[in-house]
Short mmCIF file of C-alpha atoms in Angstrom, two decimals:
data_model
loop_
_atom_site.label_atom_id
_atom_site.label_comp_id
_atom_site.label_asym_id
_atom_site.label_seq_id
_atom_site.Cartn_x
_atom_site.Cartn_y
_atom_site.Cartn_z
CA MET A 508 53.74 23.22 3.29
CA ARG A 509 55.35 20.75 0.60
CA ASN A 510 55.93 18.59 3.41
CA LEU A 511 52.62 18.39 5.06
CA PHE A 512 50.90 17.70 1.76
CA LYS A 513 52.61 14.62 2.18
CA TYR A 514 51.77 14.10 5.60
CA TYR A 515 48.35 14.37 4.08
CA PHE A 516 48.23 12.29 1.24
CA LYS A 517 50.19 9.62 3.11
CA LYS A 518 47.73 9.86 6.05
CA ARG A 519 44.44 9.92 3.50
CA TRP A 520 45.01 8.36 0.51
CA PRO A 521 42.74 5.08 2.06
CA PHE A 522 40.21 7.53 2.50
CA ILE A 523 40.43 8.95 -0.70
CA LEU A 524 40.30 5.77 -2.34
CA PHE A 525 37.66 4.36 -0.37
CA ILE A 526 35.60 7.21 -1.39
CA SER A 527 36.90 7.49 -4.86
CA ILE A 528 35.99 3.49 -5.48
CA ALA A 529 32.46 4.02 -3.59
CA ALA A 530 31.35 6.38 -5.84
CA VAL A 531 32.71 4.95 -9.07
CA ILE A 532 30.90 1.45 -8.47
CA ILE A 533 27.38 3.54 -6.97
CA ASN A 534 27.54 5.85 -10.36
CA PHE A 535 27.68 2.63 -12.86
CA LEU A 536 25.32 1.11 -11.26
CA ILE A 537 23.25 4.52 -11.93
CA LEU A 538 24.14 3.90 -16.05
CA LEU A 539 23.82 0.39 -15.85
CA ASP A 540 19.49 1.74 -15.25
CA ASN A 541 20.31 3.05 -18.93
CA ASP A 542 18.44 1.77 -21.45
CA GLY A 543 21.34 2.15 -23.91
CA SER A 544 20.42 5.91 -25.30
CA TYR A 545 19.11 8.98 -24.15
CA TYR A 546 16.26 9.91 -25.99
CA HIS A 547 12.87 8.90 -27.24
CA MET A 548 11.30 9.14 -30.14
CA TYR A 549 7.14 9.21 -30.19
CA ASP A 550 4.80 8.15 -32.39
CA ASN A 551 4.32 11.99 -33.25
CA GLY A 552 7.93 12.11 -34.68
CA TYR A 553 9.45 14.76 -31.33
CA ASP A 554 11.84 13.58 -29.71
CA PHE A 555 12.17 13.13 -25.66
CA ILE A 556 15.73 14.08 -24.73
CA GLU A 557 16.00 12.72 -21.25
CA THR A 558 18.20 14.79 -17.84
CA PRO A 559 22.69 13.83 -18.32
CA PRO A 560 23.91 11.60 -16.27
CA VAL A 561 25.53 14.36 -14.05
CA VAL A 562 23.08 13.91 -11.24
CA PHE A 563 25.05 11.91 -9.09
CA ALA A 564 28.37 13.56 -9.62
CA THR A 565 25.96 16.96 -8.37
CA ILE A 566 24.73 16.09 -5.43
CA LEU A 567 27.89 13.84 -4.68
CA ALA A 568 30.08 17.64 -5.05
CA ALA A 569 27.04 18.96 -2.67
CA ILE A 570 27.92 16.21 -0.67
CA LEU A 571 31.64 16.52 -0.36
CA ALA A 572 31.95 19.57 -0.21
CA SER A 573 29.81 20.35 3.01
CA VAL A 574 31.65 17.28 4.75
CA ILE A 575 35.27 16.96 3.97
CA PRO A 576 35.90 20.46 5.23
CA MET A 577 34.23 19.03 8.30
CA ILE A 578 36.81 16.21 8.79
CA GLU A 579 40.05 17.75 7.65
CA PHE A 580 39.74 20.71 10.05
CA SER A 581 38.07 18.32 12.76
CA PHE A 582 42.16 18.72 14.52
CA LYS A 583 40.49 22.43 15.11
CA MET A 584 38.49 21.32 17.62
CA LYS A 585 39.94 18.76 19.59
CA LYS A 586 43.04 19.99 22.00
CA ILE A 587 45.49 16.92 21.63
CA ASN A 588 45.51 17.08 17.67
CA VAL A 589 46.09 20.89 17.73
CA ASP A 590 48.28 20.54 19.59
CA LEU A 591 50.12 18.73 17.47
CA MET A 592 48.98 20.25 14.40
CA TYR A 593 50.43 23.77 16.15
CA SER A 594 54.03 21.89 17.15
CA LEU A 595 54.38 21.64 13.06
CA PRO A 596 57.19 23.67 11.85
CA ILE A 597 54.54 25.40 9.98
CA LYS A 598 53.18 28.95 10.69
CA ARG A 599 49.15 28.41 11.52
CA ASN A 600 48.13 30.43 8.23
CA LYS A 601 50.45 28.42 5.97
CA LEU A 602 48.31 25.45 8.01
CA PHE A 603 44.79 25.82 7.75
CA ILE A 604 45.54 26.91 3.73
CA SER A 605 47.01 23.61 3.05
CA THR A 606 44.69 21.98 4.84
CA LEU A 607 42.10 24.17 2.97
CA LEU A 608 43.66 22.74 -0.28
CA PHE A 609 43.51 19.23 0.46
CA SER A 610 40.36 19.34 1.12
CA ILE A 611 39.53 20.87 -2.24
CA ILE A 612 41.47 17.36 -3.62
CA GLU A 613 39.73 15.71 -1.53
CA VAL A 614 36.65 16.28 -3.29
CA LEU A 615 37.81 17.16 -6.82
CA ILE A 616 39.18 13.18 -7.22
CA PRO A 617 36.12 11.50 -6.76
CA ILE A 618 34.21 14.93 -9.27
CA THR A 619 36.26 14.27 -11.99
CA LEU A 620 36.22 9.98 -11.90
CA ILE A 621 32.08 9.47 -12.02
CA TYR A 622 31.79 12.72 -13.85
CA TRP A 623 33.66 11.78 -17.05
CA GLN A 624 32.70 8.17 -16.24
CA SER A 625 29.41 9.94 -17.00
CA PHE A 626 30.79 11.56 -20.25
CA LEU A 627 32.24 7.77 -21.80
CA ASN A 628 29.01 6.02 -21.16
CA VAL A 629 27.49 9.12 -23.15
CA LEU A 630 29.81 9.09 -25.99
CA ILE A 631 29.34 4.98 -26.49
CA SER A 632 25.57 5.55 -26.28
CA THR A 633 22.68 7.27 -28.55
CA HIS A 634 22.39 10.12 -27.67
CA LYS A 635 20.98 13.74 -28.87
CA TYR A 636 23.55 15.94 -26.43
CA GLU A 637 25.36 19.45 -28.06
CA LEU A 638 29.19 17.44 -26.43
CA ILE A 639 30.45 20.60 -26.11
CA TYR A 640 28.37 21.61 -22.74
CA PHE A 641 29.82 18.84 -20.61
CA PRO A 642 33.00 20.54 -19.93
CA LEU A 643 31.30 23.17 -19.44
CA TYR A 644 29.31 22.35 -16.82
CA TYR A 645 32.43 20.00 -15.61
CA LEU A 646 34.35 23.39 -14.91
CA ILE A 647 31.16 25.54 -13.27
CA LEU A 648 31.08 22.34 -11.40
CA ILE A 649 33.96 22.34 -10.04
CA PHE A 650 34.31 26.28 -9.56
CA ILE A 651 31.08 25.51 -7.11
CA SER A 652 32.78 22.44 -5.85
CA ILE A 653 35.58 25.06 -4.69
CA GLY A 654 33.69 27.76 -3.51
CA LEU A 655 31.06 25.20 -1.43
CA THR A 656 34.54 24.08 0.15
CA CYS A 657 35.82 27.08 1.15
CA ILE A 658 32.17 28.94 2.52
CA VAL A 659 32.31 25.24 4.99
CA SER A 660 35.62 25.40 6.13
CA PHE A 661 35.53 29.55 7.07
CA ILE A 662 32.01 28.25 8.72
CA PHE A 663 33.24 25.29 10.84
CA CYS A 664 36.20 27.29 11.70
CA ARG A 665 34.76 30.13 13.46
CA ASN A 666 32.81 27.19 15.83
CA ASN A 667 35.14 26.43 19.25
CA THR A 668 33.58 22.73 18.93
CA ILE A 669 32.50 19.79 16.14
CA VAL A 670 29.12 19.48 17.32
CA ASP A 671 28.30 23.93 16.93
CA GLY A 672 30.38 24.08 13.31
CA VAL A 673 28.31 21.26 11.68
CA ILE A 674 25.25 22.48 13.17
CA ASN A 675 26.21 26.30 11.70
CA VAL A 676 26.99 24.56 8.57
CA ALA A 677 23.80 22.49 8.79
CA MET A 678 21.91 26.13 9.54
CA PHE A 679 24.60 27.48 6.23
CA ALA A 680 22.81 24.91 4.14
CA THR A 681 19.21 25.59 5.42
CA ALA A 682 18.60 29.04 5.51
CA PRO A 683 18.50 30.00 1.82
CA MET A 684 15.87 27.31 1.32
CA ALA A 685 13.99 28.80 4.01
CA VAL A 686 14.01 31.69 3.10
CA VAL A 687 13.01 30.89 -0.98
CA TYR A 688 9.83 29.11 0.79
CA ALA A 689 9.35 31.91 2.49
CA LEU A 690 9.11 34.33 -0.62
CA GLN A 691 7.32 31.23 -2.45
CA SER A 692 4.36 31.15 0.29
CA LEU A 693 4.56 35.21 0.38
CA LEU A 694 3.93 35.22 -3.05
CA ALA A 695 1.47 32.17 -3.94
CA THR A 696 -0.88 33.80 -1.18
CA TYR A 697 -0.72 37.57 -2.64
CA ARG A 698 -2.05 35.67 -5.80
CA HIS A 699 -4.77 33.50 -4.25
CA THR A 700 -6.10 37.01 -2.28
CA PHE A 701 -5.22 39.01 -5.90
CA PHE A 702 -7.29 36.46 -8.13
CA VAL A 703 -9.97 36.34 -4.71
CA ARG A 704 -10.70 40.42 -4.65
CA ARG A 705 -10.84 39.97 -8.31
CA ILE A 706 -13.42 38.02 -8.48
CA LEU A 707 -15.58 39.64 -6.04
CA ASP A 708 -15.18 42.86 -7.47
CA GLY A 709 -15.58 41.63 -10.99
#
């Protein structure tokens, strides 16, 4: 597995470097849009606390955890690549575990860089955040990113072609939202019907 990791790093380091630099630059431009403080005081004495600058890191985590596993496991869908990978002196289960672990590393490196870049920007700015929650949110973000990477890898590897894999991953991503939307619509209809019935009965 160690040699396979070396092979992956040698092959993928330009991709990791490109994604990391691009993410840092985009995050830097987002942070530049901030006026130097993360709260505003109004005349009535109340403070308005802005959203912490971790939104981009969260969005990027969701994107990378969904896309990178499909890129790394795409060798399974091409006969030439799968013959090459299966010819390596490593068992198939270790091959898939190594690929999964490397996919997780690819996801975590850019996320870690931009998250602590944002945290540093908060430290040098005017804010009213409880800083202890930033490391906690980072740990939660990492945990969710790893979980999503594992789930996407499992779903993608159950398919025989890249197109099928992408479609099934997309269906997995949209299915929960469809269920939530259906439940919200059902609840709204029920509440509306109940309200109208109460008026008519009253």
